[in-house]
GROMACS .gro file of C-alpha atoms in nm:
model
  284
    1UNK     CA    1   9.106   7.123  17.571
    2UNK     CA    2   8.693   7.153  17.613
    3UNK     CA    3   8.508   7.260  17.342
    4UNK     CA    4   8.217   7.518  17.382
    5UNK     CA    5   7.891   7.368  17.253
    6UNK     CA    6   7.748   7.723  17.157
    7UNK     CA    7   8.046   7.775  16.965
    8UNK     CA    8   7.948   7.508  16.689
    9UNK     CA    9   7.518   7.532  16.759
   10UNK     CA   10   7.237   7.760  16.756
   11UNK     CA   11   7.064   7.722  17.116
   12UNK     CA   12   6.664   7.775  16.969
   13UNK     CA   13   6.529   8.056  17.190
   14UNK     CA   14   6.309   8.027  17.425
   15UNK     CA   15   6.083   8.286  17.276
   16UNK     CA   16   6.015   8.050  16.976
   17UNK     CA   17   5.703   7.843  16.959
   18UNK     CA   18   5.691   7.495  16.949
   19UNK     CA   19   5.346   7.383  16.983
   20UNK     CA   20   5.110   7.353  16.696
   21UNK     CA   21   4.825   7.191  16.769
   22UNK     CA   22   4.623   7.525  16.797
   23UNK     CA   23   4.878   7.747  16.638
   24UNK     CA   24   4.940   7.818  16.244
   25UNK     CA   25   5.220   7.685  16.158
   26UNK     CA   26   5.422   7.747  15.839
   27UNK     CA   27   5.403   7.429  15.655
   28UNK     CA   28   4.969   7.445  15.744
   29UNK     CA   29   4.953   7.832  15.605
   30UNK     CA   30   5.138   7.704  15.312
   31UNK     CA   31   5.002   7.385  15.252
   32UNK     CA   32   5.291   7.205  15.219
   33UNK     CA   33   5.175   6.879  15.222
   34UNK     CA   34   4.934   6.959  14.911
   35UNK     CA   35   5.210   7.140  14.747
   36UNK     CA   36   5.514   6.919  14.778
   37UNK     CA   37   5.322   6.575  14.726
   38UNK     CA   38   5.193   6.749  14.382
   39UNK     CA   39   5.440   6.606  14.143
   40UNK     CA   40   5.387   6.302  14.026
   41UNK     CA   41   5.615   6.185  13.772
   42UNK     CA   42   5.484   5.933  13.520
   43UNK     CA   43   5.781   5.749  13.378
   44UNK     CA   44   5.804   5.399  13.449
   45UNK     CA   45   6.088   5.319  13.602
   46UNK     CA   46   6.063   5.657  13.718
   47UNK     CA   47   6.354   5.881  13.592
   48UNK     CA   48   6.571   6.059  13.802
   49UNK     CA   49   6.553   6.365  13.597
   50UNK     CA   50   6.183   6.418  13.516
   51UNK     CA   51   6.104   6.561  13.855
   52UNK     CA   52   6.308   6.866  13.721
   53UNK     CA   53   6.087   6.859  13.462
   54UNK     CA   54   5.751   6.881  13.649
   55UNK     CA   55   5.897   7.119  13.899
   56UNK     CA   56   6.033   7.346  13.644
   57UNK     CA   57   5.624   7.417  13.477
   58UNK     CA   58   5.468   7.371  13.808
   59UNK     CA   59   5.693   7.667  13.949
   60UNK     CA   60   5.647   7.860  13.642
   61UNK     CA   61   5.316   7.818  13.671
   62UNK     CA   62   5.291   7.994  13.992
   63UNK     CA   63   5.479   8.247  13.891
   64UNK     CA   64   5.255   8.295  13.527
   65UNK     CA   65   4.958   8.285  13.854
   66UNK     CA   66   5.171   8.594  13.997
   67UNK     CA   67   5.196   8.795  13.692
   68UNK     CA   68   4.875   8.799  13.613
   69UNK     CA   69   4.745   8.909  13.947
   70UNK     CA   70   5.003   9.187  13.917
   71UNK     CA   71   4.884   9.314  13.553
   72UNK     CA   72   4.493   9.273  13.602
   73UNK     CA   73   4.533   9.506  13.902
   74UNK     CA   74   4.750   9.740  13.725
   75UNK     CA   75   4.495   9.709  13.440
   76UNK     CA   76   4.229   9.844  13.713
   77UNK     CA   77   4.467  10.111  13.824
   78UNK     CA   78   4.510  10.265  13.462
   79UNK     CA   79   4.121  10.261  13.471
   80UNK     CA   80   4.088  10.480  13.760
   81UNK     CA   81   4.381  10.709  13.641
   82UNK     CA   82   4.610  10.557  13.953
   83UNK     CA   83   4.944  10.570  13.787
   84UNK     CA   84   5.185  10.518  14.083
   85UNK     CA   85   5.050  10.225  14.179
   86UNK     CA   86   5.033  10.034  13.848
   87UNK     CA   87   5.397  10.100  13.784
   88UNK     CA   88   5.461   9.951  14.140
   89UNK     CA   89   5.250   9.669  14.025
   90UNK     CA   90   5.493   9.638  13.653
   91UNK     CA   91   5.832   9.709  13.833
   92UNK     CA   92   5.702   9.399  13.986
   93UNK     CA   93   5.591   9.215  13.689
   94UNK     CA   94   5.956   9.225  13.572
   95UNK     CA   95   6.100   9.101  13.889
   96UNK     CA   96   5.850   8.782  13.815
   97UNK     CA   97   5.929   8.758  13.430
   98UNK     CA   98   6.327   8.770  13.555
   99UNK     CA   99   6.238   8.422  13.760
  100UNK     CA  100   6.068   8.270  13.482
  101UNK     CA  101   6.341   8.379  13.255
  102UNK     CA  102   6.618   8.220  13.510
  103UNK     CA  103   6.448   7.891  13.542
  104UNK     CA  104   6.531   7.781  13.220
  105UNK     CA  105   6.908   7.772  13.291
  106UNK     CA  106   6.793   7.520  13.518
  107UNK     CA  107   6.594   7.268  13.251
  108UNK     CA  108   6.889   7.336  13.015
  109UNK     CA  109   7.107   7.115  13.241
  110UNK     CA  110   6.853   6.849  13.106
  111UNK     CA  111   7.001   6.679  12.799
  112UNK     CA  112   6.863   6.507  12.500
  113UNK     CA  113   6.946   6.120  12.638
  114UNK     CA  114   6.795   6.294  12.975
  115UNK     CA  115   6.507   6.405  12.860
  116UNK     CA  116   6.445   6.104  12.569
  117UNK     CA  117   6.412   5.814  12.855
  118UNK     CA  118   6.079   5.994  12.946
  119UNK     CA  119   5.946   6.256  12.726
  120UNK     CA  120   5.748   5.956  12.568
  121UNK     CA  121   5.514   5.943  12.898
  122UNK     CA  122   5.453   6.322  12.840
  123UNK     CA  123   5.181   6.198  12.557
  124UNK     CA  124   4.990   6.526  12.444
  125UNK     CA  125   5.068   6.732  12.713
  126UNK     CA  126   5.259   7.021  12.639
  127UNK     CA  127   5.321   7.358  12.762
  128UNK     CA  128   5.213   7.511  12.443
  129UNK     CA  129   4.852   7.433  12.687
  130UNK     CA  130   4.935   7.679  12.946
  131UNK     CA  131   4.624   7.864  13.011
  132UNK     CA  132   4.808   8.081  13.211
  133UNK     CA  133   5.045   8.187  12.958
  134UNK     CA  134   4.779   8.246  12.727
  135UNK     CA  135   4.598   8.481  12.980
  136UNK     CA  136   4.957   8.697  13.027
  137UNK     CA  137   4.961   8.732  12.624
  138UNK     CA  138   4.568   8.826  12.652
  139UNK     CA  139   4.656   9.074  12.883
  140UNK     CA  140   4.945   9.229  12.682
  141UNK     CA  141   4.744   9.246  12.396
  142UNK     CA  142   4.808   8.931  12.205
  143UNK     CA  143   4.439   8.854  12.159
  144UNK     CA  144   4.366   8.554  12.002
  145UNK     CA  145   3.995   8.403  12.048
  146UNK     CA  146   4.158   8.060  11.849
  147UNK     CA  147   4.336   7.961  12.120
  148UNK     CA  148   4.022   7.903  12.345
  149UNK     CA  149   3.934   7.566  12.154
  150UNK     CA  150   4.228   7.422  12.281
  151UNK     CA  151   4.081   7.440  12.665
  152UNK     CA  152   3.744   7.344  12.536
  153UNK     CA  153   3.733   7.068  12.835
  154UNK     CA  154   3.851   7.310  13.106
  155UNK     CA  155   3.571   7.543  13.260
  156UNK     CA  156   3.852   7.749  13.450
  157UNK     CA  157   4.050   7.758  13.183
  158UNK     CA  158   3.808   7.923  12.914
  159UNK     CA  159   3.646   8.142  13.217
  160UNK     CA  160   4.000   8.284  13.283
  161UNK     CA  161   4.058   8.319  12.883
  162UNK     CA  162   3.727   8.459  12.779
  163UNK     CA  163   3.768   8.702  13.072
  164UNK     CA  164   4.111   8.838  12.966
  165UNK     CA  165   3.991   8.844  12.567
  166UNK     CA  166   3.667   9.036  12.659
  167UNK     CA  167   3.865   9.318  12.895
  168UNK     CA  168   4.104   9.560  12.758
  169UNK     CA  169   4.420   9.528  12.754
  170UNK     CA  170   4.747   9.673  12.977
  171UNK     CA  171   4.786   9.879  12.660
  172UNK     CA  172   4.447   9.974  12.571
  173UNK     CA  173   4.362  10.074  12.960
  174UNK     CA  174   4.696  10.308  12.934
  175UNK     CA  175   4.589  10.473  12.556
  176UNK     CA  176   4.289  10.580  12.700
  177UNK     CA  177   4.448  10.705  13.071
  178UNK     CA  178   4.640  10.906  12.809
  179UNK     CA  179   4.354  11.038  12.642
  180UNK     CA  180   4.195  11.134  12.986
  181UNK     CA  181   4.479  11.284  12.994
  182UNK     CA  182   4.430  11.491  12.692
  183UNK     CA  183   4.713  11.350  12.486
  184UNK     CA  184   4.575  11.290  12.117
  185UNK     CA  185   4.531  10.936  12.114
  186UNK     CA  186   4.356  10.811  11.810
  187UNK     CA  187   3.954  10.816  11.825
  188UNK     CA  188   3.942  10.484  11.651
  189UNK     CA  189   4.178  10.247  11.918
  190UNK     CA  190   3.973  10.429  12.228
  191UNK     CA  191   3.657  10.268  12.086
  192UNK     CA  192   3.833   9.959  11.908
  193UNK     CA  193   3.704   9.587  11.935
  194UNK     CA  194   3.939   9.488  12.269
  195UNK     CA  195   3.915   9.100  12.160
  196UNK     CA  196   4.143   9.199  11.876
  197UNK     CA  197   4.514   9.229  11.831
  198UNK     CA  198   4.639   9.604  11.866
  199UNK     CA  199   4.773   9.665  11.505
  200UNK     CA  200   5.053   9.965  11.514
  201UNK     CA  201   4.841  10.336  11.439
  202UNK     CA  202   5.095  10.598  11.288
  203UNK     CA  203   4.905  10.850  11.498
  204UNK     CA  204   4.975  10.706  11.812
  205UNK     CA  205   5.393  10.694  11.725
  206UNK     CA  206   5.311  11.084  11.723
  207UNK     CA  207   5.141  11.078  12.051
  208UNK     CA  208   5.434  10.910  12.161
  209UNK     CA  209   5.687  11.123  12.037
  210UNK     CA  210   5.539  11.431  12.227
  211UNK     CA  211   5.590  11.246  12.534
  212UNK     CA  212   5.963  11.124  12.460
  213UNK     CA  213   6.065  11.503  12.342
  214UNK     CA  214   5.960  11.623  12.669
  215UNK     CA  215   6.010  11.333  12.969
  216UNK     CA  216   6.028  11.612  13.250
  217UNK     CA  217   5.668  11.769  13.141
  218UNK     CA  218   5.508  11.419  13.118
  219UNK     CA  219   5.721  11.218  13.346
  220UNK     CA  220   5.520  10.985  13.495
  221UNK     CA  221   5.356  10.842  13.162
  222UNK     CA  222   5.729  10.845  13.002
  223UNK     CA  223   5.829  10.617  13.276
  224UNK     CA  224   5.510  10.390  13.217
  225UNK     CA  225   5.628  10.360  12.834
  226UNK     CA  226   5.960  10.237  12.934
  227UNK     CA  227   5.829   9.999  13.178
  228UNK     CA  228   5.597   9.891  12.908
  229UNK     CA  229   5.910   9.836  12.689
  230UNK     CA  230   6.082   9.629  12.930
  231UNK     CA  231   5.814   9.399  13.025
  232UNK     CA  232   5.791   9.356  12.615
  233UNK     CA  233   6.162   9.263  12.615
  234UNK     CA  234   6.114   9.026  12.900
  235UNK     CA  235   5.925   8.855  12.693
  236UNK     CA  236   6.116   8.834  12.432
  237UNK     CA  237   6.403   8.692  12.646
  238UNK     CA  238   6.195   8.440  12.811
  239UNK     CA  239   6.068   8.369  12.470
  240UNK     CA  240   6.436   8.354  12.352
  241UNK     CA  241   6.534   8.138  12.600
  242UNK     CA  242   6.248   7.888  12.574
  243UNK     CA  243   6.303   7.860  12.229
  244UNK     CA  244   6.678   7.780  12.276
  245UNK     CA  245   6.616   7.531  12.526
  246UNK     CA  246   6.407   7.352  12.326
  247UNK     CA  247   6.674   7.347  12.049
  248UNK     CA  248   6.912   7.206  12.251
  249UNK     CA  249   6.714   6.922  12.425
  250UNK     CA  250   6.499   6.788  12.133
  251UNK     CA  251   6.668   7.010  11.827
  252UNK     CA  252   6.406   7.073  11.562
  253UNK     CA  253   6.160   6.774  11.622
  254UNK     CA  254   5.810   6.794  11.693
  255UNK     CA  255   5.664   6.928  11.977
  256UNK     CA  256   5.499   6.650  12.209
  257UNK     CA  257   5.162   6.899  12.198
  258UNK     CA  258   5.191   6.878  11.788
  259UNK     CA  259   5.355   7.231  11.707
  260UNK     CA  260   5.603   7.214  11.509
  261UNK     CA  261   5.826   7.282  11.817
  262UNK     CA  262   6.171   7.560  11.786
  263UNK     CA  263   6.050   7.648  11.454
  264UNK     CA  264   5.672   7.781  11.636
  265UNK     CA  265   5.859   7.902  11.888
  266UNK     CA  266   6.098   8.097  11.670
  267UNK     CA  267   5.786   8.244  11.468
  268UNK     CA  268   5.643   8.388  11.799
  269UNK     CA  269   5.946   8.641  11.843
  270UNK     CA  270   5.815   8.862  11.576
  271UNK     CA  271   5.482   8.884  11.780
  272UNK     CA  272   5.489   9.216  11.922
  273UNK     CA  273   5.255   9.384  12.212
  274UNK     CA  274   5.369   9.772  12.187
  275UNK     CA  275   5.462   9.866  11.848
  276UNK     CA  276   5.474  10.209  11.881
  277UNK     CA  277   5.673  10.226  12.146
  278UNK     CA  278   5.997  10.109  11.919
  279UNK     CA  279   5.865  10.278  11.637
  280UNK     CA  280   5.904  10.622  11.838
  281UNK     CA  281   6.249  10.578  11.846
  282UNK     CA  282   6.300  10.644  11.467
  283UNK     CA  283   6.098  10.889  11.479
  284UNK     CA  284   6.289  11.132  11.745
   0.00000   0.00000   0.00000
């Protein structure tokens, strides 16, 4: 019996281009060969398992390069009282922080013997240095001018840092759309030092409350709250989750950047961006 070769194969169209000596091709528009000849493990003999490792941060770094692209702009949007398009900009904020939240199922598979044959050729590096990171918690609102001396040798790194501290924050650019707005948002956190933490105002939990008693009068800035509250909780999982994995690959030893590894990480799920928007919900 003859077979037919189409049956098992995909002819490749005519219509598809093969020649790319003057054309873009994909690997060229995505620079490929820079990208996937970027990880260089450093164990020696080099172990099987630490390219997971470097993938794992240099991935999450792209996606930490993501977010923050998505929140400045939204941050600009608030600013000019363009609403729609900064929740576009969050919905997709969360999609990212879901990714980054994922991956670590994937570094969990790493276990403590794994990880042990290398981690020693990690030396100080750590991702407790993410400048990145730090510039999504700037953004949020967790403002801390301390952590700049830890990029003290990286002009990119404090020029992205200082940048975030010195501009206001998601939250601060959204008080004061509310205010435009002619909600009652304290006088005192529309003119408030920006390169500070927000610390929770009982007058803004009443601003709040207004808005959650009525959703179909205000709407639009209800629905901005709640996406607020989930990128918050995203957080907190990916948080969660980091945290976690690092219990179950090293337990409660030191971190290779000098924290005191799972127990700082456990100490940074009481930080908190939005205060007020949990403390409205005792309050209805």
């Amino acid at each position: 019996m003859s077979v037919d070769p189409d049956r098992h194969t995909r002819p490749i169209e005519a219509g598809v281009v093969r020649d790319f000596t003057e054309n873009l091709s994909y690997g060229s528009y995505l620079h490929l060969d820079e990208l996937l000849a970027a990880q260089h493990p450093l164990s020696r003999p080099e172990h099987h398992d630490e390219l997971l490792f470097v993938i794992q941060h240099q991935t999450s770094e792209l996606w930490l390069k993501l977010a923050l692209h998505e929140l400045a702009t939204a941050c600009e949007d608030l600013a000019r009282d363009d609403l729609a398009p900064a929740l576009k900009r969050l919905a997709r904020v969360k999609h990212v922080q879901r990714q980054l939240i994922e991956q670590w199922s994937v570094l969990a598979t790493l276990t403590p013997s794994e990880y042990g044959q290398f981690r020693g050729f990690l030396g100080t590096s750590s991702g407790f240095q993410s400048y990145q990171y730090r510039a999504v918690e700037f953004v949020l609102g967790n403002k801390n001018a301390d952590m700049l001396t830890l990029f003290a040798d990286d002009p990119t790194a404090q020029r992205i840092l200082t940048d975030a501290l010195d501009r206001p924050s998601l939250y601060d650019e959204f008080l004061r759309l509310l205010a435009r707005r002619g909600h009652a948002v304290p006088e005192e956190l529309l003119h408030r030092d920006v390169r500070e933490p927000h610390v929770e105002n009982a007058g803004l939990v009443e601003v709040f409350r207004e808005i959650y008693a009525d959703p179909e009068r205000y709407w639009d800035v209800y629905e901005a709250c709640e996406e607020l509250v989930d990128i918050e909780e995203n957080v907190q999982l990916w948080r969660f989750r980091h945290l976690k994995t690092v219990e179950r690959t090293i337990g409660f030893r030191t971190g290779t950047g000098g924290s005191s590894g799972a127990a700082f990480l456990r100490r940074a799920l009481e930080l908190t961006f939005f205060p007020e928007l949990y403390a409205v919900r005792a309050a209805l």
